[in-house]
Amino acid sequence: MRKGFTLVEIMIVVAIVALLSAIAIPNLLRARVTANESAAQATLRTISVAIETYAAANAGAYPDAESKLLPASLGGTADPPYLNKAYNGVTESGYKYAYPTLTTTNYTVTARPINCTTSGTKSFQITTGGVLSTDTTCTAAS
């Protein structure tokens, strides 16, 4: 008597694996998007805290350049530094960060997903005073 699997048994196993994959893969992608969005919000809050802390130490004047928040090792002038990494124009966790407004009186920092399907479904911005807002109409970063 021969030992082994019949074609029908192998096809059933393949069908079960395909069904489990069809259920699991979209959930994993959704979890990744959610994680990227949470990381973008946390990064914006970190940048905002650095800017607000700089203002507190400089008579209420916000920095007019990101370099004023960075250590000399990153081309900055801050001592002690307020940020340990440059974010302007940087892509991290599927989001690209930018400072559309950075003056001594106000600031706006944005985080836009690289791809509106796989990176994130929302754009975020944080403005003067640490006000975080969400734009549910995704605009991918260029």
Short mmCIF file of N, CA, C and O in Angstrom, two decimals:
data_model
loop_
_atom_site.label_atom_id
_atom_site.label_comp_id
_atom_site.label_asym_id
_atom_site.label_seq_id
_atom_site.Cartn_x
_atom_site.Cartn_y
_atom_site.Cartn_z
N MET A 1 0.83 -1.17 0.00
CA MET A 1 0.00 0.00 0.00
C MET A 1 0.89 1.25 0.00
O MET A 1 1.85 1.35 0.73
N ARG A 2 0.54 2.21 -0.82
CA ARG A 2 1.30 3.45 -0.93
C ARG A 2 0.93 4.41 0.18
O ARG A 2 -0.22 4.53 0.57
N LYS A 3 1.94 5.17 0.65
CA LYS A 3 1.70 6.19 1.66
C LYS A 3 1.87 7.55 1.01
O LYS A 3 2.74 7.73 0.18
N GLY A 4 1.07 8.51 1.43
CA GLY A 4 1.16 9.87 0.89
C GLY A 4 -0.21 10.52 0.91
O GLY A 4 -1.19 9.98 1.42
N PHE A 5 -0.26 11.70 0.32
CA PHE A 5 -1.50 12.46 0.30
C PHE A 5 -2.11 12.38 -1.08
O PHE A 5 -1.41 12.38 -2.09
N THR A 6 -3.41 12.38 -1.13
CA THR A 6 -4.11 12.40 -2.43
C THR A 6 -4.17 13.84 -2.91
O THR A 6 -3.97 14.80 -2.15
N LEU A 7 -4.45 14.00 -4.16
CA LEU A 7 -4.57 15.34 -4.75
C LEU A 7 -5.68 16.13 -4.08
O LEU A 7 -5.53 17.34 -3.84
N VAL A 8 -6.78 15.49 -3.74
CA VAL A 8 -7.90 16.18 -3.09
C VAL A 8 -7.47 16.70 -1.71
O VAL A 8 -7.79 17.83 -1.34
N GLU A 9 -6.74 15.91 -0.95
CA GLU A 9 -6.27 16.35 0.36
C GLU A 9 -5.34 17.55 0.25
O GLU A 9 -5.45 18.51 1.01
N ILE A 10 -4.44 17.52 -0.71
CA ILE A 10 -3.52 18.64 -0.91
C ILE A 10 -4.30 19.89 -1.32
O ILE A 10 -4.03 20.99 -0.84
N MET A 11 -5.29 19.74 -2.18
CA MET A 11 -6.09 20.88 -2.62
C MET A 11 -6.89 21.49 -1.46
O MET A 11 -7.03 22.71 -1.37
N ILE A 12 -7.37 20.65 -0.57
CA ILE A 12 -8.10 21.15 0.59
C ILE A 12 -7.17 21.95 1.49
O ILE A 12 -7.53 23.03 1.97
N VAL A 13 -5.97 21.46 1.73
CA VAL A 13 -5.00 22.18 2.56
C VAL A 13 -4.64 23.53 1.91
O VAL A 13 -4.59 24.57 2.59
N VAL A 14 -4.41 23.53 0.61
CA VAL A 14 -4.09 24.77 -0.09
C VAL A 14 -5.26 25.76 0.02
O VAL A 14 -5.06 26.96 0.24
N ALA A 15 -6.48 25.29 -0.11
CA ALA A 15 -7.66 26.16 -0.01
C ALA A 15 -7.77 26.76 1.40
O ALA A 15 -8.10 27.94 1.55
N ILE A 16 -7.50 25.97 2.41
CA ILE A 16 -7.56 26.47 3.80
C ILE A 16 -6.50 27.52 4.03
O ILE A 16 -6.76 28.57 4.61
N VAL A 17 -5.27 27.28 3.56
CA VAL A 17 -4.20 28.26 3.71
C VAL A 17 -4.55 29.55 2.97
O VAL A 17 -4.34 30.65 3.48
N ALA A 18 -5.10 29.44 1.77
CA ALA A 18 -5.49 30.63 1.01
C ALA A 18 -6.58 31.41 1.73
O ALA A 18 -6.56 32.64 1.77
N LEU A 19 -7.53 30.72 2.31
CA LEU A 19 -8.61 31.38 3.05
C LEU A 19 -8.07 32.11 4.27
O LEU A 19 -8.43 33.27 4.52
N LEU A 20 -7.20 31.47 5.02
CA LEU A 20 -6.60 32.12 6.19
C LEU A 20 -5.77 33.34 5.78
O LEU A 20 -5.79 34.38 6.46
N SER A 21 -5.04 33.24 4.67
CA SER A 21 -4.26 34.38 4.19
C SER A 21 -5.16 35.53 3.78
O SER A 21 -4.86 36.70 4.04
N ALA A 22 -6.27 35.22 3.13
CA ALA A 22 -7.21 36.27 2.70
C ALA A 22 -7.81 37.01 3.89
O ALA A 22 -8.13 38.19 3.80
N ILE A 23 -7.92 36.34 5.01
CA ILE A 23 -8.45 36.98 6.21
C ILE A 23 -7.36 37.75 6.94
O ILE A 23 -7.58 38.88 7.39
N ALA A 24 -6.17 37.20 7.05
CA ALA A 24 -5.11 37.78 7.88
C ALA A 24 -4.39 38.97 7.23
O ALA A 24 -4.09 39.95 7.91
N ILE A 25 -4.10 38.91 5.95
CA ILE A 25 -3.28 39.95 5.30
C ILE A 25 -3.93 41.33 5.37
O ILE A 25 -3.25 42.30 5.74
N PRO A 26 -5.21 41.51 5.07
CA PRO A 26 -5.80 42.85 5.19
C PRO A 26 -5.74 43.38 6.62
O PRO A 26 -5.53 44.59 6.83
N ASN A 27 -5.92 42.52 7.60
CA ASN A 27 -5.83 42.96 9.00
C ASN A 27 -4.42 43.41 9.35
O ASN A 27 -4.25 44.39 10.08
N LEU A 28 -3.42 42.74 8.83
CA LEU A 28 -2.04 43.14 9.09
C LEU A 28 -1.73 44.48 8.43
O LEU A 28 -1.06 45.33 9.02
N LEU A 29 -2.22 44.70 7.22
CA LEU A 29 -2.00 45.97 6.54
C LEU A 29 -2.71 47.11 7.28
O LEU A 29 -2.16 48.20 7.42
N ARG A 30 -3.91 46.86 7.76
CA ARG A 30 -4.66 47.87 8.51
C ARG A 30 -3.93 48.22 9.80
O ARG A 30 -3.86 49.38 10.20
N ALA A 31 -3.36 47.21 10.45
CA ALA A 31 -2.60 47.46 11.69
C ALA A 31 -1.36 48.30 11.39
O ALA A 31 -1.00 49.18 12.18
N ARG A 32 -0.73 48.07 10.27
CA ARG A 32 0.46 48.85 9.90
C ARG A 32 0.09 50.32 9.66
O ARG A 32 0.80 51.23 10.08
N VAL A 33 -1.01 50.55 8.96
CA VAL A 33 -1.47 51.92 8.70
C VAL A 33 -1.77 52.63 10.01
O VAL A 33 -1.38 53.78 10.23
N THR A 34 -2.45 51.95 10.92
CA THR A 34 -2.78 52.53 12.21
C THR A 34 -1.51 52.86 13.01
O THR A 34 -1.42 53.92 13.63
N ALA A 35 -0.55 51.97 12.96
CA ALA A 35 0.73 52.22 13.66
C ALA A 35 1.46 53.42 13.06
O ALA A 35 2.00 54.25 13.79
N ASN A 36 1.46 53.53 11.73
CA ASN A 36 2.11 54.68 11.08
C ASN A 36 1.43 55.99 11.48
O ASN A 36 2.10 56.99 11.75
N GLU A 37 0.10 55.98 11.53
CA GLU A 37 -0.64 57.19 11.90
C GLU A 37 -0.35 57.58 13.35
O GLU A 37 -0.17 58.76 13.65
N SER A 38 -0.30 56.62 14.24
CA SER A 38 0.02 56.91 15.64
C SER A 38 1.43 57.45 15.79
O SER A 38 1.68 58.39 16.55
N ALA A 39 2.37 56.88 15.04
CA ALA A 39 3.76 57.36 15.08
C ALA A 39 3.86 58.79 14.55
O ALA A 39 4.60 59.61 15.10
N ALA A 40 3.10 59.11 13.51
CA ALA A 40 3.12 60.47 12.95
C ALA A 40 2.60 61.47 13.98
O ALA A 40 3.19 62.54 14.16
N GLN A 41 1.52 61.13 14.66
CA GLN A 41 0.98 62.03 15.68
C GLN A 41 1.98 62.23 16.82
O GLN A 41 2.18 63.35 17.30
N ALA A 42 2.60 61.15 17.24
CA ALA A 42 3.59 61.24 18.33
C ALA A 42 4.79 62.09 17.92
O ALA A 42 5.29 62.90 18.71
N THR A 43 5.23 61.94 16.69
CA THR A 43 6.36 62.73 16.21
C THR A 43 6.00 64.21 16.15
O THR A 43 6.80 65.07 16.55
N LEU A 44 4.80 64.52 15.68
CA LEU A 44 4.37 65.92 15.64
C LEU A 44 4.31 66.51 17.05
O LEU A 44 4.71 67.66 17.26
N ARG A 45 3.84 65.73 18.00
CA ARG A 45 3.80 66.22 19.38
C ARG A 45 5.22 66.46 19.92
O ARG A 45 5.47 67.43 20.63
N THR A 46 6.15 65.58 19.58
CA THR A 46 7.55 65.74 19.99
C THR A 46 8.12 67.04 19.42
O THR A 46 8.78 67.81 20.14
N ILE A 47 7.88 67.28 18.14
CA ILE A 47 8.38 68.51 17.50
C ILE A 47 7.74 69.73 18.16
O ILE A 47 8.42 70.72 18.46
N SER A 48 6.44 69.66 18.42
CA SER A 48 5.74 70.79 19.04
C SER A 48 6.29 71.08 20.44
O SER A 48 6.49 72.24 20.80
N VAL A 49 6.52 70.04 21.22
CA VAL A 49 7.08 70.24 22.57
C VAL A 49 8.45 70.90 22.47
O VAL A 49 8.78 71.80 23.25
N ALA A 50 9.26 70.48 21.51
CA ALA A 50 10.59 71.08 21.32
C ALA A 50 10.46 72.56 20.97
O ALA A 50 11.17 73.41 21.53
N ILE A 51 9.54 72.90 20.09
CA ILE A 51 9.35 74.30 19.69
C ILE A 51 8.83 75.13 20.85
O ILE A 51 9.30 76.24 21.11
N GLU A 52 7.85 74.59 21.59
CA GLU A 52 7.28 75.32 22.72
C GLU A 52 8.32 75.49 23.84
O GLU A 52 8.38 76.53 24.49
N THR A 53 9.16 74.49 24.06
CA THR A 53 10.22 74.58 25.06
C THR A 53 11.24 75.64 24.66
O THR A 53 11.70 76.42 25.49
N TYR A 54 11.58 75.67 23.38
CA TYR A 54 12.49 76.71 22.87
C TYR A 54 11.89 78.09 23.15
O TYR A 54 12.59 78.99 23.62
N ALA A 55 10.60 78.26 22.87
CA ALA A 55 9.94 79.56 23.08
C ALA A 55 9.96 79.95 24.56
O ALA A 55 10.18 81.11 24.90
N ALA A 56 9.75 78.97 25.43
CA ALA A 56 9.77 79.26 26.87
C ALA A 56 11.14 79.75 27.32
O ALA A 56 11.25 80.59 28.21
N ALA A 57 12.19 79.25 26.68
CA ALA A 57 13.55 79.65 27.05
C ALA A 57 14.02 80.90 26.33
O ALA A 57 15.09 81.42 26.63
N ASN A 58 13.22 81.39 25.37
CA ASN A 58 13.64 82.54 24.56
C ASN A 58 12.57 83.63 24.54
O ASN A 58 12.23 84.16 23.48
N ALA A 59 12.06 83.96 25.70
CA ALA A 59 11.12 85.07 25.87
C ALA A 59 9.89 84.97 24.96
O ALA A 59 9.38 85.96 24.48
N GLY A 60 9.43 83.76 24.71
CA GLY A 60 8.22 83.56 23.91
C GLY A 60 8.42 83.55 22.42
O GLY A 60 7.46 83.38 21.67
N ALA A 61 9.64 83.71 21.95
CA ALA A 61 9.92 83.71 20.51
C ALA A 61 10.17 82.28 20.03
O ALA A 61 11.01 81.57 20.59
N TYR A 62 9.42 81.86 19.02
CA TYR A 62 9.61 80.54 18.45
C TYR A 62 10.85 80.55 17.54
O TYR A 62 11.25 81.60 17.05
N PRO A 63 11.44 79.38 17.29
CA PRO A 63 12.59 79.34 16.38
C PRO A 63 12.11 79.60 14.95
O PRO A 63 11.03 79.17 14.56
N ASP A 64 12.91 80.31 14.18
CA ASP A 64 12.54 80.55 12.78
C ASP A 64 13.25 79.59 11.83
O ASP A 64 13.12 79.70 10.62
N ALA A 65 13.96 78.62 12.39
CA ALA A 65 14.62 77.58 11.59
C ALA A 65 14.77 76.33 12.47
O ALA A 65 14.97 76.43 13.68
N GLU A 66 14.64 75.18 11.84
CA GLU A 66 14.78 73.93 12.58
C GLU A 66 16.17 73.79 13.19
O GLU A 66 16.34 73.18 14.25
N SER A 67 17.16 74.39 12.57
CA SER A 67 18.54 74.28 13.07
C SER A 67 18.69 74.83 14.49
O SER A 67 19.58 74.42 15.22
N LYS A 68 17.81 75.74 14.90
CA LYS A 68 17.87 76.29 16.24
C LYS A 68 17.40 75.29 17.31
O LYS A 68 17.55 75.54 18.50
N LEU A 69 16.86 74.15 16.85
CA LEU A 69 16.41 73.11 17.77
C LEU A 69 17.39 71.94 17.84
O LEU A 69 17.27 71.08 18.71
N LEU A 70 18.34 71.91 16.92
CA LEU A 70 19.23 70.75 16.75
C LEU A 70 20.61 70.98 17.36
O LEU A 70 21.07 72.11 17.44
N PRO A 71 21.28 69.88 17.74
CA PRO A 71 22.66 70.01 18.24
C PRO A 71 23.63 70.33 17.11
O PRO A 71 23.31 70.13 15.93
N ALA A 72 24.82 70.78 17.46
CA ALA A 72 25.84 71.12 16.46
C ALA A 72 26.20 69.91 15.60
O ALA A 72 26.51 70.07 14.42
N SER A 73 26.13 68.72 16.16
CA SER A 73 26.48 67.51 15.39
C SER A 73 25.54 67.29 14.21
O SER A 73 25.88 66.58 13.27
N LEU A 74 24.35 67.92 14.25
CA LEU A 74 23.41 67.81 13.13
C LEU A 74 23.28 69.13 12.38
O LEU A 74 22.32 69.36 11.66
N GLY A 75 24.24 70.01 12.57
CA GLY A 75 24.23 71.29 11.88
C GLY A 75 23.40 72.36 12.57
O GLY A 75 23.11 73.40 12.00
N GLY A 76 23.04 72.10 13.81
CA GLY A 76 22.23 73.04 14.54
C GLY A 76 23.03 73.95 15.44
O GLY A 76 24.26 73.88 15.49
N THR A 77 22.30 74.80 16.18
CA THR A 77 22.95 75.76 17.07
C THR A 77 22.45 75.65 18.51
O THR A 77 22.86 76.43 19.36
N ALA A 78 21.58 74.70 18.80
CA ALA A 78 20.99 74.58 20.13
C ALA A 78 21.94 73.93 21.11
O ALA A 78 22.56 72.91 20.82
N ASP A 79 22.05 74.54 22.29
CA ASP A 79 22.84 73.96 23.36
C ASP A 79 22.15 74.26 24.69
O ASP A 79 22.20 75.38 25.16
N PRO A 80 21.48 73.32 25.26
CA PRO A 80 21.29 71.93 24.86
C PRO A 80 20.28 71.82 23.72
O PRO A 80 19.46 72.72 23.53
N PRO A 81 20.32 70.72 22.96
CA PRO A 81 19.41 70.57 21.83
C PRO A 81 17.97 70.27 22.30
O PRO A 81 17.76 69.66 23.35
N TYR A 82 17.02 70.70 21.49
CA TYR A 82 15.61 70.43 21.78
C TYR A 82 15.12 69.20 21.02
O TYR A 82 14.16 68.56 21.43
N LEU A 83 15.76 68.91 19.90
CA LEU A 83 15.46 67.71 19.11
C LEU A 83 16.76 66.95 18.88
O LEU A 83 17.82 67.57 18.74
N ASN A 84 16.68 65.64 18.77
CA ASN A 84 17.89 64.86 18.50
C ASN A 84 17.93 64.37 17.06
O ASN A 84 18.77 63.57 16.69
N LYS A 85 16.99 64.88 16.24
CA LYS A 85 16.91 64.46 14.85
C LYS A 85 16.26 65.57 14.04
O LYS A 85 15.35 66.24 14.52
N ALA A 86 16.72 65.76 12.80
CA ALA A 86 16.08 66.72 11.90
C ALA A 86 14.89 66.03 11.25
O ALA A 86 14.97 64.87 10.84
N TYR A 87 13.77 66.73 11.15
CA TYR A 87 12.56 66.15 10.57
C TYR A 87 12.12 66.81 9.28
O TYR A 87 11.39 66.21 8.51
N ASN A 88 12.53 68.04 9.03
CA ASN A 88 12.05 68.76 7.85
C ASN A 88 12.45 68.03 6.57
O ASN A 88 13.63 67.83 6.29
N GLY A 89 11.44 67.60 5.80
CA GLY A 89 11.68 66.89 4.56
C GLY A 89 12.04 65.42 4.72
O GLY A 89 12.34 64.75 3.75
N VAL A 90 11.98 64.93 5.95
CA VAL A 90 12.36 63.55 6.23
C VAL A 90 11.14 62.64 6.18
O VAL A 90 10.05 63.02 6.61
N THR A 91 11.33 61.44 5.67
CA THR A 91 10.27 60.43 5.66
C THR A 91 10.59 59.42 6.75
O THR A 91 11.69 58.89 6.81
N GLU A 92 9.59 59.18 7.60
CA GLU A 92 9.76 58.23 8.69
C GLU A 92 8.43 57.52 8.93
O GLU A 92 7.39 58.16 9.03
N SER A 93 8.45 56.21 9.01
CA SER A 93 7.25 55.39 9.24
C SER A 93 6.13 55.73 8.26
O SER A 93 4.97 55.82 8.63
N GLY A 94 6.50 55.92 7.01
CA GLY A 94 5.50 56.15 5.97
C GLY A 94 4.97 57.57 5.88
O GLY A 94 4.07 57.83 5.09
N TYR A 95 5.48 58.49 6.69
CA TYR A 95 5.03 59.89 6.66
C TYR A 95 6.19 60.82 6.38
O TYR A 95 7.30 60.59 6.85
N LYS A 96 5.90 61.89 5.64
CA LYS A 96 6.90 62.91 5.35
C LYS A 96 6.54 64.17 6.13
O LYS A 96 5.40 64.62 6.11
N TYR A 97 7.53 64.72 6.81
CA TYR A 97 7.34 65.88 7.68
C TYR A 97 7.84 67.16 7.02
O TYR A 97 8.82 67.13 6.28
N ALA A 98 7.14 68.26 7.29
CA ALA A 98 7.53 69.55 6.73
C ALA A 98 7.12 70.66 7.68
O ALA A 98 6.21 70.50 8.50
N TYR A 99 7.82 71.78 7.56
CA TYR A 99 7.51 72.99 8.34
C TYR A 99 7.03 74.08 7.37
O TYR A 99 7.81 74.93 6.96
N PRO A 100 5.76 74.09 7.00
CA PRO A 100 5.31 75.14 6.08
C PRO A 100 5.39 76.53 6.71
O PRO A 100 5.59 77.50 6.01
N THR A 101 5.23 76.62 8.03
CA THR A 101 5.35 77.89 8.73
C THR A 101 6.25 77.69 9.94
O THR A 101 5.99 76.83 10.76
N LEU A 102 7.31 78.48 10.02
CA LEU A 102 8.20 78.44 11.18
C LEU A 102 8.78 79.85 11.33
O LEU A 102 9.78 80.19 10.71
N THR A 103 8.08 80.66 12.12
CA THR A 103 8.52 82.04 12.35
C THR A 103 8.65 82.27 13.85
O THR A 103 8.28 81.40 14.64
N THR A 104 9.09 83.43 14.22
CA THR A 104 9.25 83.74 15.65
C THR A 104 7.92 83.93 16.36
O THR A 104 7.88 83.98 17.58
N THR A 105 6.82 84.01 15.59
CA THR A 105 5.51 84.21 16.22
C THR A 105 4.56 83.03 16.09
O THR A 105 3.59 82.93 16.84
N ASN A 106 4.79 82.13 15.15
CA ASN A 106 3.92 80.95 15.02
C ASN A 106 4.62 79.84 14.23
O ASN A 106 5.66 80.05 13.62
N TYR A 107 3.99 78.69 14.25
CA TYR A 107 4.54 77.55 13.50
C TYR A 107 3.43 76.60 13.08
O TYR A 107 2.36 76.56 13.68
N THR A 108 3.71 75.86 12.02
CA THR A 108 2.86 74.78 11.55
C THR A 108 3.79 73.67 11.08
O THR A 108 4.72 73.93 10.31
N VAL A 109 3.54 72.45 11.55
CA VAL A 109 4.33 71.29 11.13
C VAL A 109 3.33 70.28 10.59
O VAL A 109 2.30 70.02 11.21
N THR A 110 3.63 69.72 9.42
CA THR A 110 2.72 68.75 8.80
C THR A 110 3.36 67.38 8.69
O THR A 110 4.58 67.25 8.61
N ALA A 111 2.49 66.38 8.66
CA ALA A 111 2.90 65.00 8.40
C ALA A 111 1.92 64.45 7.37
O ALA A 111 0.72 64.37 7.63
N ARG A 112 2.46 64.11 6.19
CA ARG A 112 1.61 63.59 5.12
C ARG A 112 2.10 62.20 4.72
O ARG A 112 3.31 61.98 4.62
N PRO A 113 1.18 61.26 4.52
CA PRO A 113 1.59 59.90 4.15
C PRO A 113 2.22 59.87 2.76
O PRO A 113 1.87 60.66 1.89
N ILE A 114 3.14 58.96 2.58
CA ILE A 114 3.78 58.77 1.29
C ILE A 114 2.80 58.15 0.30
O ILE A 114 2.77 58.49 -0.86
N ASN A 115 1.99 57.23 0.80
CA ASN A 115 0.99 56.55 -0.02
C ASN A 115 -0.30 56.49 0.79
O ASN A 115 -0.29 55.99 1.92
N CYS A 116 -1.40 56.96 0.23
CA CYS A 116 -2.66 57.05 0.97
C CYS A 116 -3.33 55.70 1.21
O CYS A 116 -4.35 55.63 1.89
N THR A 117 -2.79 54.65 0.66
CA THR A 117 -3.38 53.32 0.88
C THR A 117 -2.55 52.48 1.83
O THR A 117 -3.08 51.88 2.75
N THR A 118 -1.23 52.48 1.64
CA THR A 118 -0.39 51.58 2.43
C THR A 118 0.35 52.27 3.58
O THR A 118 0.75 51.60 4.52
N SER A 119 0.56 53.59 3.52
CA SER A 119 1.29 54.29 4.57
C SER A 119 0.37 54.85 5.64
O SER A 119 0.65 54.76 6.83
N GLY A 120 -0.71 55.47 5.21
CA GLY A 120 -1.65 56.10 6.13
C GLY A 120 -2.81 56.65 5.34
O GLY A 120 -2.70 56.92 4.16
N THR A 121 -3.94 56.84 6.01
CA THR A 121 -5.13 57.33 5.33
C THR A 121 -5.46 58.76 5.72
O THR A 121 -6.42 59.33 5.21
N LYS A 122 -4.67 59.36 6.61
CA LYS A 122 -4.93 60.71 7.09
C LYS A 122 -3.65 61.53 7.05
O LYS A 122 -2.55 61.00 7.19
N SER A 123 -3.84 62.85 6.90
CA SER A 123 -2.74 63.80 7.03
C SER A 123 -2.91 64.51 8.36
O SER A 123 -4.05 64.69 8.83
N PHE A 124 -1.80 64.93 8.97
CA PHE A 124 -1.85 65.58 10.28
C PHE A 124 -1.07 66.88 10.23
O PHE A 124 -0.13 67.02 9.45
N GLN A 125 -1.46 67.82 11.09
CA GLN A 125 -0.67 69.03 11.29
C GLN A 125 -0.80 69.48 12.72
O GLN A 125 -1.81 69.23 13.38
N ILE A 126 0.26 70.11 13.20
CA ILE A 126 0.25 70.67 14.55
C ILE A 126 0.65 72.13 14.41
O ILE A 126 1.55 72.47 13.63
N THR A 127 -0.06 72.99 15.13
CA THR A 127 0.16 74.42 14.99
C THR A 127 0.51 75.04 16.33
O THR A 127 0.54 74.36 17.35
N THR A 128 0.74 76.34 16.32
CA THR A 128 1.13 77.10 17.49
C THR A 128 0.28 76.72 18.69
O THR A 128 -0.95 76.66 18.60
N GLY A 129 0.93 76.47 19.80
CA GLY A 129 0.24 76.06 21.02
C GLY A 129 0.03 74.57 21.13
O GLY A 129 -0.56 74.08 22.08
N GLY A 130 0.51 73.81 20.16
CA GLY A 130 0.40 72.35 20.20
C GLY A 130 -0.96 71.82 19.80
O GLY A 130 -1.38 70.76 20.25
N VAL A 131 -1.66 72.52 18.91
CA VAL A 131 -2.99 72.10 18.46
C VAL A 131 -2.82 71.11 17.30
O VAL A 131 -2.39 71.49 16.21
N LEU A 132 -3.18 69.86 17.56
CA LEU A 132 -3.06 68.80 16.55
C LEU A 132 -4.38 68.65 15.81
O LEU A 132 -5.43 68.53 16.43
N SER A 133 -4.32 68.67 14.48
CA SER A 133 -5.53 68.48 13.69
C SER A 133 -5.30 67.38 12.66
O SER A 133 -4.17 67.10 12.26
N THR A 134 -6.41 66.78 12.25
CA THR A 134 -6.38 65.66 11.31
C THR A 134 -7.16 66.03 10.07
O THR A 134 -8.25 66.58 10.16
N ASP A 135 -6.61 65.70 8.92
CA ASP A 135 -7.31 65.87 7.66
C ASP A 135 -7.60 64.46 7.14
O ASP A 135 -6.69 63.74 6.77
N THR A 136 -8.87 64.09 7.16
CA THR A 136 -9.23 62.72 6.74
C THR A 136 -9.21 62.56 5.23
O THR A 136 -9.29 61.45 4.73
N THR A 137 -9.12 63.66 4.50
CA THR A 137 -8.94 63.59 3.05
C THR A 137 -7.45 63.47 2.81
O THR A 137 -6.71 64.43 2.95
N CYS A 138 -7.01 62.29 2.49
CA CYS A 138 -5.58 62.02 2.38
C CYS A 138 -4.98 62.76 1.20
O CYS A 138 -5.50 62.72 0.08
N THR A 139 -3.88 63.43 1.46
CA THR A 139 -3.07 64.08 0.43
C THR A 139 -1.66 63.52 0.56
O THR A 139 -0.98 63.81 1.53
N ALA A 140 -1.27 62.70 -0.40
CA ALA A 140 0.04 62.06 -0.31
C ALA A 140 1.14 63.09 -0.49
O ALA A 140 1.01 64.06 -1.23
N ALA A 141 2.23 62.86 0.22
CA ALA A 141 3.41 63.73 0.12
C ALA A 141 4.06 63.53 -1.24
O ALA A 141 4.08 62.44 -1.79
N SER A 142 4.59 64.61 -1.77
CA SER A 142 5.24 64.51 -3.08
C SER A 142 6.73 64.27 -2.92
O SER A 142 7.31 64.47 -1.91
#
